[in-house]
Short mmCIF file of C-alpha atoms and ligand atoms in Angstrom, two decimals:
data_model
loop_
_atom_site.label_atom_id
_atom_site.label_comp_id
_atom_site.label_asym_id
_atom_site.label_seq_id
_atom_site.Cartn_x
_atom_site.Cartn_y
_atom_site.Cartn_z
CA UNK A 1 -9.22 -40.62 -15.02
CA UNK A 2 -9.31 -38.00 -12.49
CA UNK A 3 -9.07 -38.41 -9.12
CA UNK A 4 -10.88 -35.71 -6.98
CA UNK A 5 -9.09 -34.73 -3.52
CA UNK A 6 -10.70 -34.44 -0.59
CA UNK A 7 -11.01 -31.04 0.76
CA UNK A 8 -11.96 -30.69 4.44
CA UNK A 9 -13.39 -27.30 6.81
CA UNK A 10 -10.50 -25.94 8.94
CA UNK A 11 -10.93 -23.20 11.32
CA UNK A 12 -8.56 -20.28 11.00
CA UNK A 13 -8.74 -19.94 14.70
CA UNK A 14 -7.80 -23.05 16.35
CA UNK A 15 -7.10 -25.19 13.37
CA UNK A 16 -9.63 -27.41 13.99
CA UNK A 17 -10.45 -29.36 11.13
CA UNK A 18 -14.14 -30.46 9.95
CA UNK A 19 -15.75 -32.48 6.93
CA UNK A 20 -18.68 -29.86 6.12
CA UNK A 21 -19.14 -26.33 6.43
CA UNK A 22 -20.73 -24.48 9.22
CA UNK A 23 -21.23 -21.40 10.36
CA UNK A 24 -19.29 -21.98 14.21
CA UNK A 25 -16.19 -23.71 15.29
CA UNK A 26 -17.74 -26.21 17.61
CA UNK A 27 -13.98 -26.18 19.24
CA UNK A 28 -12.98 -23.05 20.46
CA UNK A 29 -16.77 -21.48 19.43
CA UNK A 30 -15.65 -18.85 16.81
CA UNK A 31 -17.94 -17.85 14.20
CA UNK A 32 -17.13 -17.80 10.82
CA UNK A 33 -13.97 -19.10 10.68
CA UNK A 34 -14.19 -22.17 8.61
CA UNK A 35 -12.13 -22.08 5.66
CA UNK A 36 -12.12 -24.67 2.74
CA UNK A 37 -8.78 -26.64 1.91
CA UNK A 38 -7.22 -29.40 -0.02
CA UNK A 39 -7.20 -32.38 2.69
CA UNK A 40 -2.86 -33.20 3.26
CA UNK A 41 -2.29 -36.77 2.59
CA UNK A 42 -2.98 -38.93 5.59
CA UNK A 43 -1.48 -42.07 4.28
CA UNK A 44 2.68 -41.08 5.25
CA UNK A 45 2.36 -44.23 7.33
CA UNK A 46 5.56 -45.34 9.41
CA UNK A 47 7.12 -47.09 6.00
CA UNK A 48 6.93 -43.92 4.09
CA UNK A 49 7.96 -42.02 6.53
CA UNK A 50 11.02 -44.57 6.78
CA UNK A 51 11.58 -44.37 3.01
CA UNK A 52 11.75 -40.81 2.67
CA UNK A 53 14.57 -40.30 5.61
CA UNK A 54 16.80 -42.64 3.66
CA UNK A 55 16.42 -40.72 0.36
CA UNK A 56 17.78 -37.16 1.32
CA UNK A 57 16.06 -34.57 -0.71
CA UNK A 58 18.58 -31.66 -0.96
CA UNK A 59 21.84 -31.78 0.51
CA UNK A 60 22.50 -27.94 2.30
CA UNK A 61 25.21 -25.85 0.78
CA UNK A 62 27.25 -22.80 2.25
CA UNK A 63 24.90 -19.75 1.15
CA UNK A 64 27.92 -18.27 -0.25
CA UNK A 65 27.76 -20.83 -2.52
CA UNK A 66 23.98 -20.34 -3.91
CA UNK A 67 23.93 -18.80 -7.12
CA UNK A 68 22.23 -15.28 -7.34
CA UNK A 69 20.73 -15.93 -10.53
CA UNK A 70 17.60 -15.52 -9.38
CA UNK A 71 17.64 -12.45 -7.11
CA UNK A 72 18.61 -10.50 -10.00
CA UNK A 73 16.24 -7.75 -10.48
CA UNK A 74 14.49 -6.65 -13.97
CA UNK A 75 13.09 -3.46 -14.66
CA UNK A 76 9.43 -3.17 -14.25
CA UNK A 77 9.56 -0.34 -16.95
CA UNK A 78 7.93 1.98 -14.54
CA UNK A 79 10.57 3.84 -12.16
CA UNK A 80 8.17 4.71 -9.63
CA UNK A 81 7.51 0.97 -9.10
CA UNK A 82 10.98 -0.44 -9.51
CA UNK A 83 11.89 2.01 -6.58
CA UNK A 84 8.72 0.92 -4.47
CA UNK A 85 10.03 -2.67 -5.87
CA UNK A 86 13.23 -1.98 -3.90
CA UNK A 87 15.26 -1.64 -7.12
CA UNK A 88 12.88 -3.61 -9.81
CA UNK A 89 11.35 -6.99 -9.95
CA UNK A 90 12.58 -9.63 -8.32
CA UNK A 91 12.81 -13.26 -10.46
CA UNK A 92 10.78 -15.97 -8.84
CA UNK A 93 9.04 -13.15 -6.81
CA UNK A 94 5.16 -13.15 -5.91
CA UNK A 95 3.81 -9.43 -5.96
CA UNK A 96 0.43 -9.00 -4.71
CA UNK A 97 -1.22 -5.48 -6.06
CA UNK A 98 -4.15 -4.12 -4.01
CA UNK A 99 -6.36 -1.48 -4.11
CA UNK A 100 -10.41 -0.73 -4.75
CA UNK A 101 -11.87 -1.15 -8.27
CA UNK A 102 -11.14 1.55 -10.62
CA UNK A 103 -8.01 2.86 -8.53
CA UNK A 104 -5.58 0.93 -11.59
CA UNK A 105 -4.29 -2.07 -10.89
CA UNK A 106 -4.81 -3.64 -14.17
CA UNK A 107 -3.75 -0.39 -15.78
CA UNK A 108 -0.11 -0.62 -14.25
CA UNK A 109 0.13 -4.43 -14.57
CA UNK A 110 -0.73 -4.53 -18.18
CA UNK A 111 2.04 -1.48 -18.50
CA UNK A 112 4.34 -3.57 -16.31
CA UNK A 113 3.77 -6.30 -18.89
CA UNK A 114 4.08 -4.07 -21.68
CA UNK A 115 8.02 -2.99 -21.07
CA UNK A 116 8.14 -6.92 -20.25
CA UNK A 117 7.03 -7.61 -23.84
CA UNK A 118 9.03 -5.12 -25.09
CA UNK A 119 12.24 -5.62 -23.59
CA UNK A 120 12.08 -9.26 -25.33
CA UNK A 121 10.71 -11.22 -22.09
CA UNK A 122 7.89 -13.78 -22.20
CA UNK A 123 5.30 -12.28 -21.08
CA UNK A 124 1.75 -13.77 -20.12
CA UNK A 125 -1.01 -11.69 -18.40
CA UNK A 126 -4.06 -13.71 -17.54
CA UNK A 127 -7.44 -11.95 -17.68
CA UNK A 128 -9.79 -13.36 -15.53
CA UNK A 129 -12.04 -10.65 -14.91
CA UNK A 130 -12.55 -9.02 -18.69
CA UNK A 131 -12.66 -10.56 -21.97
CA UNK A 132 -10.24 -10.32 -24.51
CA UNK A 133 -11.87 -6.99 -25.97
CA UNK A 134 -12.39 -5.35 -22.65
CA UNK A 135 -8.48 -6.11 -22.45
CA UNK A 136 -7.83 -5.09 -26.00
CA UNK A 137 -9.62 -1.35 -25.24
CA UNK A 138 -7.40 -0.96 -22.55
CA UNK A 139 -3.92 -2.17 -24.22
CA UNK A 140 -4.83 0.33 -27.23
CA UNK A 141 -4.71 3.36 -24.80
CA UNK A 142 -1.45 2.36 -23.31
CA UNK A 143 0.19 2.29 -27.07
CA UNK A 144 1.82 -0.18 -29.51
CA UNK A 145 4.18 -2.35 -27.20
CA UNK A 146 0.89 -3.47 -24.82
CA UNK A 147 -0.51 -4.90 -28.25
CA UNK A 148 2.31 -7.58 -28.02
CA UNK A 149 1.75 -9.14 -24.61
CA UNK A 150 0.15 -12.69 -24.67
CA UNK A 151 -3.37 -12.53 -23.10
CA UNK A 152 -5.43 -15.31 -21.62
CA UNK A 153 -8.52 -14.61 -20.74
CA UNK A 154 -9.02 -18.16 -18.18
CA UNK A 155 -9.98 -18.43 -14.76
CA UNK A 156 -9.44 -21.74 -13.98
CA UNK A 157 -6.00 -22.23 -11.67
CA UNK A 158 -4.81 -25.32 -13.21
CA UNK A 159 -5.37 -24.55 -16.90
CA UNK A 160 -3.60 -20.87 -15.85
CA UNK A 161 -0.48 -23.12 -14.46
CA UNK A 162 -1.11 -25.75 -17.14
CA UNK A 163 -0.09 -23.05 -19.79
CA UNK A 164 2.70 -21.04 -17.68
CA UNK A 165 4.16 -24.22 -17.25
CA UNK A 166 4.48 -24.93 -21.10
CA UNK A 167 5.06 -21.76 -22.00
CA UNK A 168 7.59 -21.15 -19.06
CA UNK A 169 7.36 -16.96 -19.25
CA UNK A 170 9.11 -14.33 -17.34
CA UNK A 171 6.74 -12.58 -16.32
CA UNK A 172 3.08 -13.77 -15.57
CA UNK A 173 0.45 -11.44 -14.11
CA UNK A 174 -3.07 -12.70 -12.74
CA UNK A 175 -5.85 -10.34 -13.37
CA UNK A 176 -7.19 -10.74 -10.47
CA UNK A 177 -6.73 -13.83 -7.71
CA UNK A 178 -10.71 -13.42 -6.74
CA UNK A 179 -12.23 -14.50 -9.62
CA UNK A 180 -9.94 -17.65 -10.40
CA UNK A 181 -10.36 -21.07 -8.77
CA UNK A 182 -9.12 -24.16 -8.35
CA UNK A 183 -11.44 -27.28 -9.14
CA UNK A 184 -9.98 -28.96 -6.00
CA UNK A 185 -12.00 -27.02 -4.16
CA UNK A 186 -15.69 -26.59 -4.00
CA UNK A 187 -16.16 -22.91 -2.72
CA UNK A 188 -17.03 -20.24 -5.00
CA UNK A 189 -13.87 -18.07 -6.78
CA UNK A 190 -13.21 -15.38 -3.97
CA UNK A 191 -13.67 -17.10 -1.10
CA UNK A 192 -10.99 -17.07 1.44
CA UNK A 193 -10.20 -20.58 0.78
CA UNK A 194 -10.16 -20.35 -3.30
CA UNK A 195 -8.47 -17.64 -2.58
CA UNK A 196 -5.66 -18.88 -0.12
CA UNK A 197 -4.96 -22.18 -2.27
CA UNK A 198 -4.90 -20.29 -5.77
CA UNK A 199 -2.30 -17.70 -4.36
CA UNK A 200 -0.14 -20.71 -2.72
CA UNK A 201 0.28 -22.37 -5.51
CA UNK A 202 1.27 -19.38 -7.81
CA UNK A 203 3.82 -19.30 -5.16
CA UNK A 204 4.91 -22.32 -5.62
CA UNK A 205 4.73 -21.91 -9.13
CA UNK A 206 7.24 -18.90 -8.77
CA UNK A 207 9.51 -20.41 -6.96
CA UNK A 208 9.66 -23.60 -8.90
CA UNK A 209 10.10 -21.87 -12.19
CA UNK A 210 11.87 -18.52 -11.22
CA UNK A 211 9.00 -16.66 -12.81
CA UNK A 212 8.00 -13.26 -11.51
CA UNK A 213 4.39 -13.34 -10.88
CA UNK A 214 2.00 -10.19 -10.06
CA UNK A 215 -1.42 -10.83 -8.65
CA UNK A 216 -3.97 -8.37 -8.55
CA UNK A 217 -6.18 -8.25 -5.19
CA UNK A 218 -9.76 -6.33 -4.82
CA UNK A 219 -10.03 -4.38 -1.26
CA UNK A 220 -13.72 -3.34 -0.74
CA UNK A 221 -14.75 -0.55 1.48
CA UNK A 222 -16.23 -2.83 3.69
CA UNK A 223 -13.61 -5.58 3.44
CA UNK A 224 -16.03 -8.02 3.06
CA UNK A 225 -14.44 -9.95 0.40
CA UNK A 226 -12.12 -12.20 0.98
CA UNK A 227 -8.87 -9.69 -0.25
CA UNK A 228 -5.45 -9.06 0.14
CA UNK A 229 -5.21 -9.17 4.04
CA UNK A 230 -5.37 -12.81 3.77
CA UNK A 231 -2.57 -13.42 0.98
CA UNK A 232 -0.36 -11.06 3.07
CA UNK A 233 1.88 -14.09 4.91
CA UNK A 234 1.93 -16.10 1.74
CA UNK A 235 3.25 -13.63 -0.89
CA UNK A 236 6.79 -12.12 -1.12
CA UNK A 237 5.78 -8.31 -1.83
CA UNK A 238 2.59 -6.80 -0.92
CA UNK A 239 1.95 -3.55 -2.59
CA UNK A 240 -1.43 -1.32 -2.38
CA UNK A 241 -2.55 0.96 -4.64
CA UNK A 242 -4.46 3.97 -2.96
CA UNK A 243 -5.24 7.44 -4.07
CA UNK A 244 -8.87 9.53 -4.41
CA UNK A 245 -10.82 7.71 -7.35
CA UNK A 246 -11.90 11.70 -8.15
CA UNK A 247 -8.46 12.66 -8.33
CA UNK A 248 -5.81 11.33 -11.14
CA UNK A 249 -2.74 10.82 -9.06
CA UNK A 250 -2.53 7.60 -6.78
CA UNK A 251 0.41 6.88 -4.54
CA UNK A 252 1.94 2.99 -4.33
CA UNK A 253 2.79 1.66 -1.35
CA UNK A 254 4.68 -0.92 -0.05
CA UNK A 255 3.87 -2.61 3.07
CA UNK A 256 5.72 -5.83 3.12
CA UNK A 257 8.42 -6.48 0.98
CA UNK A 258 11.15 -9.63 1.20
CA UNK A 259 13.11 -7.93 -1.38
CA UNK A 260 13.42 -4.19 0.03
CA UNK A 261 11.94 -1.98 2.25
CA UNK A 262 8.64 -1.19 3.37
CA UNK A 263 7.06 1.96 4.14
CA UNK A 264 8.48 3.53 0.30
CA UNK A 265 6.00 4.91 -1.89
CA UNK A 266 5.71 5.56 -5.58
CA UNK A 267 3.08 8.49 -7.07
CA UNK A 268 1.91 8.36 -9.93
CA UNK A 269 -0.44 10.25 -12.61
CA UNK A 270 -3.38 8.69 -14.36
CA UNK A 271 -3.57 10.21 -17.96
CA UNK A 272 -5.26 9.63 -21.13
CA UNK A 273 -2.71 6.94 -22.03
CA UNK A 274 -2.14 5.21 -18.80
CA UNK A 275 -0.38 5.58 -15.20
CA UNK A 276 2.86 8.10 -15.65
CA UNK A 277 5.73 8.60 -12.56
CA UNK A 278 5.87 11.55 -11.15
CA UNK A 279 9.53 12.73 -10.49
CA UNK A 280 8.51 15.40 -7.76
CA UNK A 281 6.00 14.21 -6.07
CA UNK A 282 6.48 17.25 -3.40
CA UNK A 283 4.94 19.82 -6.08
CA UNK A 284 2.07 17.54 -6.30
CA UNK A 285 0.95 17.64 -2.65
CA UNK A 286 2.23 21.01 -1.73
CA UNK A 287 -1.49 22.64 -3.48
CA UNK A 288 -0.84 26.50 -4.80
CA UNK A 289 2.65 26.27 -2.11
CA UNK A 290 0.62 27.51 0.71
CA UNK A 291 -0.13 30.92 -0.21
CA UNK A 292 -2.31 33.55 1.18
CA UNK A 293 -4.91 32.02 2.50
CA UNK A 294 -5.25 31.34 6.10
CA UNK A 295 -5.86 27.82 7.24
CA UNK A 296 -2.84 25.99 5.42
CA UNK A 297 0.44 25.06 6.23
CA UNK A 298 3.19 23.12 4.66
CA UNK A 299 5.21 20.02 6.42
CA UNK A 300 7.53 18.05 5.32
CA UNK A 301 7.27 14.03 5.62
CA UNK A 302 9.78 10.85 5.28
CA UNK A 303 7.84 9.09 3.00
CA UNK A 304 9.84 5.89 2.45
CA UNK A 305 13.04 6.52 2.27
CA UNK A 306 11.96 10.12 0.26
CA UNK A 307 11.71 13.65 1.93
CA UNK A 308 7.88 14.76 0.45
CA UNK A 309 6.77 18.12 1.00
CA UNK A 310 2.57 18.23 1.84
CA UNK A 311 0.51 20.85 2.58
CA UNK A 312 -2.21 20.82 5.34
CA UNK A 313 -5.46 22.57 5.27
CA UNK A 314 -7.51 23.22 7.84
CA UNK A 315 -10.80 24.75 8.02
CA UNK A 316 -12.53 25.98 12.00
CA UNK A 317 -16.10 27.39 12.17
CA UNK A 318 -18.36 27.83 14.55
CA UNK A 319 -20.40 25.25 15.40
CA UNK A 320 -24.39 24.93 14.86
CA UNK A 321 -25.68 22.74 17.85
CA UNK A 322 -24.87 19.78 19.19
CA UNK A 323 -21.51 18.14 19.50
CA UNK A 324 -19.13 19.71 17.48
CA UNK A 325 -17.79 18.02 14.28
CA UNK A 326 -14.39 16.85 13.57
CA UNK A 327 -13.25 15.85 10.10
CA UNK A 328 -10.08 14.51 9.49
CA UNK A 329 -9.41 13.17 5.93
CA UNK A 330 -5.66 11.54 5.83
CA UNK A 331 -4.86 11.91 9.42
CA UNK A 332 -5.95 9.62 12.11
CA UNK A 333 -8.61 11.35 13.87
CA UNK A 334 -7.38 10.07 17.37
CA UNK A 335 -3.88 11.69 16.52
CA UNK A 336 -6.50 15.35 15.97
CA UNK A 337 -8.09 14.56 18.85
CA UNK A 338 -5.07 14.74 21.12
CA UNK A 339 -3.95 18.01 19.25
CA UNK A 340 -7.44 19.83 19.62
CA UNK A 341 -7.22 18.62 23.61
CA UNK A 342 -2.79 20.08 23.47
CA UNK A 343 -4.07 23.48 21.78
CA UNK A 344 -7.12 24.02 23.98
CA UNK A 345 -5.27 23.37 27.16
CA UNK A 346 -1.62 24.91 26.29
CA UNK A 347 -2.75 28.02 23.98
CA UNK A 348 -5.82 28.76 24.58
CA UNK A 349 -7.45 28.63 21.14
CA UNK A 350 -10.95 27.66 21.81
CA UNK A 351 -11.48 24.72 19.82
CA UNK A 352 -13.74 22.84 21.58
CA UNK A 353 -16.80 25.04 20.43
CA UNK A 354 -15.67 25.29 17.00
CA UNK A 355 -16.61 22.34 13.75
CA UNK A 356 -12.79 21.46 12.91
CA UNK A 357 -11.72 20.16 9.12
CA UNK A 358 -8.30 19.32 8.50
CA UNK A 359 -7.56 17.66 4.97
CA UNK A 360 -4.31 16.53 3.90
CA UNK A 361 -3.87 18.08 0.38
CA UNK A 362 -3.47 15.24 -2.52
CA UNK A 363 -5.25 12.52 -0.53
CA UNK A 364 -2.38 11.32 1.00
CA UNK A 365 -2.10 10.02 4.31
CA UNK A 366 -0.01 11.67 6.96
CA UNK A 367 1.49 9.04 9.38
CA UNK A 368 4.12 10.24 10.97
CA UNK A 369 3.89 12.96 14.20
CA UNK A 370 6.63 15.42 12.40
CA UNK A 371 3.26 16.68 10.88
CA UNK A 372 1.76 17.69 14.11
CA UNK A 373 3.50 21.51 14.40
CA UNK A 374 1.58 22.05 10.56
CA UNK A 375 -1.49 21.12 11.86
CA UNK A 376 -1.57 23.13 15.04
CA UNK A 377 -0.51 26.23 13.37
CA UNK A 378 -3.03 25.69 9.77
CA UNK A 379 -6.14 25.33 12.70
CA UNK A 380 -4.57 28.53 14.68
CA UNK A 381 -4.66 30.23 11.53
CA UNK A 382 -7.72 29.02 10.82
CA UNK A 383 -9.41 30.17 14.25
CA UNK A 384 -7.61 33.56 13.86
CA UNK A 385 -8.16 34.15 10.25
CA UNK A 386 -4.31 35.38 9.38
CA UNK A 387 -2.45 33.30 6.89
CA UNK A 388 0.76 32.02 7.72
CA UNK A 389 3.81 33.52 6.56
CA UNK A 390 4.69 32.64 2.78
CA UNK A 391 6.74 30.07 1.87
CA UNK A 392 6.83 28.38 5.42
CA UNK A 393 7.39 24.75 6.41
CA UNK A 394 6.19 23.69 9.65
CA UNK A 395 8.62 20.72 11.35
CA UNK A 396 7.73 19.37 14.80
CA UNK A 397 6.07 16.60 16.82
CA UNK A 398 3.34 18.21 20.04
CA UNK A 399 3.84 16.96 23.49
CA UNK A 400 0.90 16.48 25.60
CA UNK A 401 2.38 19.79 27.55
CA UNK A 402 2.23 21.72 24.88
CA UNK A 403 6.13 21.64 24.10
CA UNK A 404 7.75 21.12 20.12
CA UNK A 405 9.99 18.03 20.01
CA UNK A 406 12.97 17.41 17.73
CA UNK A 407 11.64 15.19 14.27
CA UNK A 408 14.32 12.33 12.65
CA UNK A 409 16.02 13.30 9.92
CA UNK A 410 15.13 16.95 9.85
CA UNK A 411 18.35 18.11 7.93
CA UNK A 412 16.77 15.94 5.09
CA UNK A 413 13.42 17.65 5.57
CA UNK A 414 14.72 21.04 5.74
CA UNK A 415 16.89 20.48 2.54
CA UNK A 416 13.65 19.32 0.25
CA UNK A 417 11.90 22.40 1.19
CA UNK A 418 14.72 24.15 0.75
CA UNK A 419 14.81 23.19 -2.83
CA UNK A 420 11.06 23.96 -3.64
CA UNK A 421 11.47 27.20 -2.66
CA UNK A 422 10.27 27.76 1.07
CA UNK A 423 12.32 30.48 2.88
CA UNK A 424 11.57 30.02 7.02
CA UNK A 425 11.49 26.72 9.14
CA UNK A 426 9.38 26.85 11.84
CA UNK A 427 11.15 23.71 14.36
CA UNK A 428 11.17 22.73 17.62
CA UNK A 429 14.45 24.64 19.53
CA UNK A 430 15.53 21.57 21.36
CA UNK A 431 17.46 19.44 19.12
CA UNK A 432 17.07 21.92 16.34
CA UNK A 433 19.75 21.75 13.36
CA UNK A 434 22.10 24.15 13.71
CA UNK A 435 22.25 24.72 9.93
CA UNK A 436 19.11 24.62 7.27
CA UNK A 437 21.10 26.12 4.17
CA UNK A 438 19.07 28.76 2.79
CA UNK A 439 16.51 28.39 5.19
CA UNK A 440 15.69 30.84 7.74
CA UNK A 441 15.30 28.57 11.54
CA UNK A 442 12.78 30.16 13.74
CA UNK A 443 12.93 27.66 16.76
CA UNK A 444 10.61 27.70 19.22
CA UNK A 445 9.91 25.60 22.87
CA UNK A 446 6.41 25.54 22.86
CA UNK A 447 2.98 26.40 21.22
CA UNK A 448 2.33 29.59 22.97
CA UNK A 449 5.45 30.82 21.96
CA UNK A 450 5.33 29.70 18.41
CA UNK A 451 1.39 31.63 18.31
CA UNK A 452 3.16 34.72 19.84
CA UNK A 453 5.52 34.73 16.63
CA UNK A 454 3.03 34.06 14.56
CA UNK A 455 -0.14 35.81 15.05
CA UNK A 456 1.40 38.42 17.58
CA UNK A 457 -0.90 37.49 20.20
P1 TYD B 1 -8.26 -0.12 -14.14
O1 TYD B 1 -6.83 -0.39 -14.39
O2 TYD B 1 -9.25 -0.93 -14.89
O3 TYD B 1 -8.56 -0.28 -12.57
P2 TYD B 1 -8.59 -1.60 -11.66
O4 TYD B 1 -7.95 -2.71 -12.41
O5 TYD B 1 -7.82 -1.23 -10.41
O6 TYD B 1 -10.01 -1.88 -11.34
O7 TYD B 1 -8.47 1.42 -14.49
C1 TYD B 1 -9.24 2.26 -13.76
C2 TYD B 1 -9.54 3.61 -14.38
O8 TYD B 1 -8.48 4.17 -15.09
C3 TYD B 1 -10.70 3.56 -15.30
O9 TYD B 1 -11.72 4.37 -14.74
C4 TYD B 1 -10.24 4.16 -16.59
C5 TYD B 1 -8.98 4.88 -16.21
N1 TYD B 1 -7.97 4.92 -17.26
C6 TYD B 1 -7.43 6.13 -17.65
O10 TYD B 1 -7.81 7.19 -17.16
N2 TYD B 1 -6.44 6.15 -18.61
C7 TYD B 1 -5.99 5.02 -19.20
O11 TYD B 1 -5.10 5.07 -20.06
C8 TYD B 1 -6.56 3.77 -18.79
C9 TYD B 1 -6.10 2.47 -19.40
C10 TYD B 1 -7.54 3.76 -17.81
MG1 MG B 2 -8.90 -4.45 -13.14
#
């Protein structure tokens, strides 16, 4: 016999709670809020209530006392992703990997299981978007130890936990947590109901068995589907995969992690046989090391915990009519804004007429203001048409008057570019290091006097 639970409408707004679905929240009058879940038991009346104070469920220990067992950490097989891990996978852990279709997510996991199966760990990776074939195409590329992972190719939540729980693995992987479903519930895999309840118990699931479990999660462009944004609060790790689908590197990136810190990143190299590390990921963004050409300039970021070197390139023609264009691809394009409005005002360089590109070389995404100082002087060089000086890194943050502020951690920054090769740091002078090793420090207060080094204006 099978009892079917209730499952009620409850608005992600106010938390009102209704026995259909509709389109507004006749309580606080949002729209589309309503969100399918299993109805909580209603019948803890006063005696049940009574019975379960007298039973005490777990009596609280010193935390000294816990046993560590399960915080120890396995390696994922991949070092990139142990580091963005925090130091490797976490037992008991929920990972959630997103990132658009096609970026590799089921590439990485099915390596991740791989080393799993390899290292002599049950391993179970459930397919629930491609058949066994489709998975069988893929594990042939990625070479002989992906052959011995155990597949499933299910979709259904319980029969998914049914098995885990028999089979009681190490490492379980869902492939991916839209298109399973639970049968307590009556929306359609994907939804943001389905998709709430299926992660929540896999949680649950991981904790209860101390198996790690990685769960794949589709973004869309238009974030229409029901993704990772809502599984955020419920999963331990959240992880996103991003890079240029036309380009074969992608960079990992942790934005919440229980286990380690956020904000570290992991780059990687899509080849012919699967998703390799890269060990310097600095050579990989710097392009040809910002040679002749005018319009680029090197800068070096704290990615993570990781000095990367990038280069910028910037591209500023005349306008046709109209309002001029601005393009920024891996910068925020308010952050350009401000530093078109700083360079117009405090040196002159007349950008408002002028169609302004600036591109972040490798697709990655610049997020930090210690950037800023590369991308004034790659558009200066730009509007003047005289490359920078060879092998130069550019270190700064732009004040509004024009003036070069101190970055964090610049010793770090100046030692990375140290090492791949660049000769002269252009920096801020207040709060510059006093020593750069091999580096040459020009220092400067402002923008004017940084163009008057430069271009000898
Ligand atoms: P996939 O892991 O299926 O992406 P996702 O699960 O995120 O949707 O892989 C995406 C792309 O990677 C696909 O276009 C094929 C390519 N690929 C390689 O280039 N090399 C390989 O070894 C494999 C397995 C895939
Ligand atoms: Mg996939």
């Amino acid at each position: 016999m099978t009892v079917r639970t209730r499952t009620i409408y409850r608005c992600s707004e106010c938390g009102a709670d209704y026995p259909k679905w509709g389109g507004r929240c006749d309580a606080c009058g949002e729209w589309n809020t309503l969100v399918e879940e299993v109805e909580a038991k209603t019948t803890s009346s006063r005696s049940a209530a009574r019975t379960r104070r007298e039973t005490p469920a777990a009596a609280p220990v010193p935390i000294g006392e816990i046993a560590l067992s399960r915080a120890t950490r396995l390696s994922s097989g991949l070092r990139e992703l142990d580091y963005v891990l925090g130091g490797g996978i976490v037992g008991g852990s929920v990972v959630l990997i997103g990132g658009e279709p096609g970026i590799g997510k089921s590439t990485l996991l099915l390596q991740v299981a791989a080393s799993s199966a390899r290292a002599g760990r049950r391993t179970l990776y459930v397919s629930a978007e491609e058949s066994g074939p489709q998975v069988r195409l893929r594990a042939e590329r990625l070479g002989e130890s992906a052959l011995l992972v155990e597949l499933m190719a299910e979709t259904a939540l319980e029969e998914i936990l049914a098995t885990a729980t028999q089979a009681t693995p190490d490492l379980l992987v869902i492939d991916s947590i839209q298109t399973i479903y639970s049968s307590e519930l009556e929306g359609a895999p994907g939804n943001v109901g389905q998709v709430r309840e299926c992660a929540s118990r896999l949680m649950r699931y991981a904790k209860e068995s101390g198996c790690a479990v990685f769960i794949v999660g589709h973004v869309t462009k238009g974030g229409g589907v029901a993704g990772p944004k809502t599984l955020e609060h419920i999963v331990d790790t959240v992880l996103y995969f991003e890079g240029d689908g036309s380009l074969d590197f992608r960079v990992l990136r942790a934005t919440k992690n229980r286990f380690g810190s956020v904000d570290e990143i992991g780059v990687f190299r899509m080849t012919a046989s699967g998703l390799e590390g890269v060990e310097n990921p600095s050579a990989l963004f710097m392009g040809d090391g910002g040679a002749s050409s005018s319009g680029t300039a090197v800068t070096a970021l704290i990615e993570g915990s990781r000095p990367v070197l990038v280069e910028i390139q910037a591209l500023a023609a005349k306008a046709g009519y109209g309002t001029p264009q601005r393009v920024a691809n891996g910068i925020d394009p308010r952050r350009l804004a401000l530093l078109l409005a700083v360079l117009e005002k405090r040196s002159g360089l007349p950008v408002s007429q002028l169609d302004v590109f600036v591109n972040v070389a490798g697709g990655l995404r610049l997020s930090e203001p210690a950037g800023d100082l590369a991308i004034a002087a790659a558009l200066a060089s730009s509007v003047f048409d005289v490359p920078l000086p060879r092998a130069s890194v550019f270190i700064g943050e732009l004040g509004l008057g024009g003036e070069i502020r101190a970055v964090s951690q610049a010793e770090r920054r100046l030692a990375e570019a140290a090492q791949l090769g660049m000769t002269v740091a252009y920096v801020g002078s207040r709060g510059a290091p006093r020593t750069a090793g091999s580096l040459k420090l020009s220092a400067h207060d402002n923008l004017s006097a940084l163009f008057a080094a430069l271009f000898r204006q």
